[in-house]
Short mmCIF file of C-alpha atoms in Angstrom, two decimals:
data_model
loop_
_atom_site.label_atom_id
_atom_site.label_comp_id
_atom_site.label_asym_id
_atom_site.label_seq_id
_atom_site.Cartn_x
_atom_site.Cartn_y
_atom_site.Cartn_z
CA ASP H 220 106.44 -67.38 -7.33
CA THR H 221 109.99 -65.99 -7.46
CA GLU H 222 109.01 -62.37 -7.74
CA VAL H 223 110.10 -59.36 -5.76
CA THR H 224 107.90 -56.34 -6.39
CA GLN H 225 108.84 -52.72 -5.85
CA THR H 226 106.72 -49.57 -5.84
CA PRO H 227 106.79 -47.01 -7.24
CA LYS H 228 108.72 -47.68 -10.45
CA HIS H 229 109.67 -44.04 -10.77
CA LEU H 230 109.82 -41.27 -8.17
CA VAL H 231 110.70 -37.61 -8.48
CA MET H 232 111.09 -35.66 -5.27
CA GLY H 233 112.40 -32.37 -4.01
CA MET H 234 115.06 -32.06 -1.38
CA THR H 235 112.52 -31.19 1.33
CA ASN H 236 110.08 -34.01 0.56
CA LYS H 237 109.45 -37.18 2.53
CA LYS H 238 108.73 -40.31 0.53
CA SER H 239 108.90 -44.07 0.93
CA LEU H 240 109.95 -46.94 -1.30
CA LYS H 241 108.23 -50.27 -0.85
CA CYS H 242 109.35 -53.82 -1.51
CA GLU H 243 107.40 -57.06 -1.15
CA GLN H 244 108.12 -60.76 -1.57
CA HIS H 245 105.98 -63.84 -0.93
CA MET H 246 108.65 -66.51 -1.23
CA GLY H 247 108.98 -66.99 2.52
CA HIS H 248 112.45 -65.46 2.45
CA ARG H 249 113.85 -64.27 5.78
CA ALA H 250 116.56 -61.94 4.48
CA MET H 251 115.89 -58.71 2.60
CA TYR H 252 118.25 -56.13 1.14
CA TRP H 253 118.36 -52.56 -0.13
CA TYR H 254 120.89 -51.61 -2.81
CA LYS H 255 121.67 -48.33 -4.54
CA GLN H 256 122.82 -48.46 -8.15
CA LYS H 257 124.19 -45.47 -10.05
CA ALA H 258 124.36 -45.53 -13.85
CA LYS H 259 126.99 -47.90 -15.27
CA LYS H 260 128.00 -49.02 -11.76
CA PRO H 261 127.40 -52.20 -9.74
CA PRO H 262 124.81 -52.27 -6.97
CA GLU H 263 126.05 -50.93 -3.63
CA LEU H 264 124.64 -52.60 -0.55
CA MET H 265 122.87 -50.25 1.87
CA PHE H 266 121.04 -52.42 4.41
CA VAL H 267 120.38 -56.07 5.21
CA TYR H 268 117.51 -57.35 7.32
CA SER H 269 117.66 -60.87 8.66
CA TYR H 270 114.55 -62.26 10.36
CA GLU H 271 113.16 -58.71 10.46
CA LYS H 272 116.16 -57.33 12.32
CA LEU H 273 118.71 -54.96 10.82
CA SER H 274 121.91 -56.96 10.49
CA ILE H 275 124.03 -54.79 8.17
CA ASN H 276 124.04 -51.01 7.76
CA GLU H 277 126.75 -49.93 5.36
CA SER H 278 127.22 -46.52 7.00
CA VAL H 279 124.31 -45.09 5.06
CA PRO H 280 123.37 -41.44 5.84
CA SER H 281 120.44 -41.04 8.23
CA ARG H 282 118.32 -39.41 5.52
CA PHE H 283 117.71 -43.06 4.45
CA SER H 284 115.72 -44.98 7.04
CA PRO H 285 114.86 -48.65 6.49
CA GLU H 286 111.95 -50.47 8.04
CA CYS H 287 110.91 -54.11 7.99
CA PRO H 288 107.30 -54.31 9.26
CA ASN H 289 107.08 -58.08 8.67
CA SER H 290 108.91 -60.86 6.89
CA SER H 291 107.33 -60.01 3.51
CA LEU H 292 107.73 -56.25 3.46
CA LEU H 293 110.65 -53.87 3.37
CA ASN H 294 110.39 -50.09 3.24
CA LEU H 295 112.94 -47.37 2.68
CA HIS H 296 111.93 -43.97 4.06
CA LEU H 297 113.51 -40.97 2.39
CA HIS H 298 113.86 -37.49 3.86
CA ALA H 299 115.89 -34.42 2.91
CA LEU H 300 117.69 -36.18 0.09
CA GLN H 301 120.38 -34.62 -2.07
CA PRO H 302 120.58 -34.63 -5.90
CA GLU H 303 123.48 -37.08 -5.68
CA ASP H 304 121.06 -39.59 -4.16
CA SER H 305 119.38 -39.94 -7.55
CA ALA H 306 119.82 -43.59 -8.56
CA LEU H 307 118.09 -46.90 -9.10
CA TYR H 308 117.14 -48.44 -5.75
CA LEU H 309 116.98 -52.21 -5.81
CA CYS H 310 115.40 -54.50 -3.29
CA ALA H 311 116.37 -58.15 -3.01
CA SER H 312 115.53 -61.14 -0.87
CA SER H 313 117.10 -64.50 -0.10
CA GLN H 314 116.01 -67.56 1.78
CA GLU H 315 118.11 -67.25 4.94
CA GLY H 316 120.75 -64.66 4.12
CA ARG H 317 123.45 -67.34 3.91
CA GLY H 318 126.45 -67.02 1.63
CA THR H 319 125.17 -69.87 -0.55
CA ASP H 320 121.73 -68.33 -1.09
CA THR H 321 120.59 -66.80 -4.35
CA GLN H 322 119.40 -63.23 -4.04
CA TYR H 323 116.24 -62.41 -5.96
CA PHE H 324 116.05 -58.81 -7.13
CA GLY H 325 113.11 -56.58 -7.84
CA PRO H 326 113.01 -54.32 -10.91
CA GLY H 327 113.95 -51.27 -8.87
CA THR H 328 112.66 -47.77 -8.23
CA ARG H 329 114.27 -45.05 -10.31
CA LEU H 330 114.62 -42.05 -7.99
CA THR H 331 115.29 -38.52 -9.14
CA VAL H 332 116.01 -35.83 -6.55
CA LEU H 333 115.58 -32.26 -7.78
CA ALA S 53 137.67 -58.19 2.77
CA GLN S 54 136.79 -59.97 -0.43
CA SER S 55 137.12 -58.25 -3.78
CA VAL S 56 136.20 -59.05 -7.36
CA THR S 57 137.88 -57.77 -10.51
CA GLN S 58 136.18 -57.79 -13.88
CA LEU S 59 138.91 -56.88 -16.29
CA ASP S 60 136.74 -55.87 -19.24
CA SER S 61 134.22 -53.06 -18.86
CA GLN S 62 132.83 -53.61 -22.37
CA VAL S 63 132.85 -56.62 -24.68
CA PRO S 64 131.38 -56.24 -28.18
CA VAL S 65 130.88 -59.43 -30.21
CA PHE S 66 128.99 -60.55 -33.28
CA GLU S 67 125.99 -62.84 -33.06
CA GLU S 68 126.88 -66.57 -32.97
CA ALA S 69 130.47 -65.83 -31.93
CA PRO S 70 131.92 -67.26 -28.69
CA VAL S 71 132.46 -64.97 -25.73
CA GLU S 72 134.38 -65.01 -22.44
CA LEU S 73 133.79 -62.53 -19.64
CA ARG S 74 136.63 -62.54 -17.15
CA CYS S 75 136.36 -62.45 -13.37
CA ASN S 76 139.08 -62.75 -10.73
CA TYR S 77 138.48 -62.79 -6.98
CA SER S 78 140.69 -62.29 -3.94
CA SER S 79 141.75 -65.55 -2.37
CA SER S 80 140.04 -66.98 0.67
CA VAL S 81 139.74 -70.26 2.54
CA SER S 82 136.35 -70.93 1.05
CA VAL S 83 134.49 -68.88 -1.50
CA TYR S 84 131.07 -68.77 -3.06
CA LEU S 85 130.96 -67.17 -6.50
CA PHE S 86 128.08 -65.85 -8.56
CA TRP S 87 127.34 -64.40 -11.97
CA TYR S 88 124.31 -62.11 -12.19
CA VAL S 89 122.90 -60.56 -15.37
CA GLN S 90 121.06 -57.25 -15.64
CA TYR S 91 119.02 -56.56 -18.76
CA PRO S 92 118.25 -52.91 -19.58
CA ASN S 93 115.88 -51.26 -17.12
CA GLN S 94 115.58 -54.40 -14.99
CA GLY S 95 116.88 -55.79 -11.73
CA LEU S 96 119.57 -58.45 -11.50
CA GLN S 97 118.97 -62.16 -12.13
CA LEU S 98 121.17 -65.05 -11.10
CA LEU S 99 122.86 -66.69 -14.07
CA LEU S 100 124.83 -69.34 -12.21
CA LYS S 101 126.79 -69.92 -9.01
CA TYR S 102 129.64 -72.00 -7.67
CA LEU S 103 129.34 -73.30 -4.12
CA SER S 104 131.40 -76.50 -4.07
CA GLY S 105 131.91 -79.71 -6.00
CA SER S 106 132.28 -79.69 -9.78
CA THR S 107 134.30 -76.69 -10.87
CA LEU S 108 132.24 -76.31 -14.05
CA VAL S 109 128.79 -74.83 -13.54
CA GLU S 110 126.19 -74.27 -16.22
CA SER S 111 123.12 -72.09 -16.68
CA ILE S 112 119.92 -73.02 -18.49
CA ASN S 113 120.59 -70.59 -21.35
CA GLY S 114 123.96 -71.92 -22.49
CA PHE S 115 126.39 -70.01 -20.28
CA GLU S 116 129.00 -71.81 -18.22
CA ALA S 117 131.68 -70.76 -15.77
CA GLU S 118 134.69 -72.59 -14.42
CA PHE S 119 136.01 -72.13 -10.91
CA ASN S 120 139.81 -72.13 -10.99
CA LYS S 121 141.26 -71.99 -7.49
CA SER S 122 144.91 -71.77 -8.54
CA GLN S 123 144.21 -68.76 -10.75
CA THR S 124 141.48 -67.35 -8.46
CA SER S 125 139.24 -66.98 -11.49
CA PHE S 126 135.61 -67.62 -12.37
CA HIS S 127 135.33 -66.72 -16.05
CA LEU S 128 131.98 -66.85 -17.83
CA ARG S 129 131.75 -68.36 -21.31
CA LYS S 130 129.21 -69.02 -24.01
CA PRO S 131 130.09 -70.81 -27.26
CA SER S 132 127.55 -68.92 -29.40
CA VAL S 133 125.85 -65.70 -28.31
CA HIS S 134 122.49 -64.27 -29.34
CA ILE S 135 121.31 -60.69 -29.70
CA SER S 136 119.20 -61.28 -26.58
CA ASP S 137 122.35 -61.85 -24.50
CA THR S 138 123.08 -58.13 -24.69
CA ALA S 139 123.17 -57.05 -21.03
CA GLU S 140 125.40 -56.08 -18.11
CA TYR S 141 127.06 -59.02 -16.37
CA PHE S 142 128.23 -58.85 -12.76
CA CYS S 143 130.54 -61.30 -11.03
CA ALA S 144 130.11 -61.44 -7.25
CA VAL S 145 131.60 -63.15 -4.21
CA SER S 146 129.93 -63.79 -0.90
CA GLU S 147 131.48 -62.21 2.20
CA VAL S 148 130.69 -62.49 5.91
CA GLN S 149 130.19 -59.24 7.82
CA GLY S 150 129.00 -58.99 11.39
CA GLY S 151 127.56 -62.49 11.29
CA SER S 152 125.62 -61.80 8.09
CA GLU S 153 126.50 -62.60 4.53
CA LYS S 154 126.63 -60.05 1.77
CA LEU S 155 127.56 -59.98 -1.92
CA VAL S 156 130.57 -58.05 -3.15
CA PHE S 157 130.11 -57.20 -6.82
CA GLY S 158 132.64 -56.54 -9.52
CA LYS S 159 132.27 -53.40 -11.62
CA GLY S 160 130.41 -55.23 -14.35
CA THR S 161 130.99 -56.07 -18.01
CA LYS S 162 128.69 -54.69 -20.67
CA LEU S 163 128.20 -57.38 -23.32
CA THR S 164 126.91 -56.07 -26.64
CA VAL S 165 125.96 -58.61 -29.29
CA ASN S 166 125.81 -57.14 -32.78
CA PRO S 167 124.04 -58.69 -35.79
#
C-alpha cells in the first residue's frame, strides 16, 4: 500500500471559521510533510515532521497550525485564514525523511477561503 | 541553498514525437535529483531519481534522465510520447535544512501532447 489519503477533497471556509485538514498513511513512514500549491506553481513546503516532531517550519503564519498525533496521522488546523490562502494543500510522507527518500503525495485538499 | 531551474514553462508536442524537458541545478558537493509528475487534479508522483552510480536513470513508463555533473543538468527525455503523458513535470533537488532534508522544486514544465 503506497497510498497517502487526505480529507476532505474540497473545503470552502469563511475567514472566521476554524477547520482542519487530515492526512493519513499506513506505509510505516516516519516523515510527513505539508505543502501549499497555488495554481500553475510548484508545491511550497510548509512543515516537516520527523518521528512525530516538527523539524522544519518554513516561517508559516500562525493561522496554520500543524499537528502529528501519531506516526500515521498528520493534521493541519486552520483559523482566521485569508482569501490568499486559497490553494491546493498537499500532504506527503517518506520513509525516514532522508535526502534519498521518495516522497509519496496525497491527492490534496482544494481549499477556498471566502 | 540549492536551486533548480526549469527553462521551459510549456512544451507542446505531437503524439509519438520525442521530447526533452530541461532541468539545471545549482552545484553542490553531492546532490540527489528527482523528477515528479503531476496529472490534472492529482498529487505528485515520483517519475525517477538520481542518487549515485549510473548517470542514466529510467522510469517504468519510458522516460529517462541523465545526470550531467559538468553541465549541472538533469534533463528528462522520452523517445515517443503518448497523449496520456500530458501533465506538469517538476524537477527537484534535495537540500538539508536544520538537520532535516527537504525538496526544492523547479517551477515546473507543462507538457501537452497533441494528437
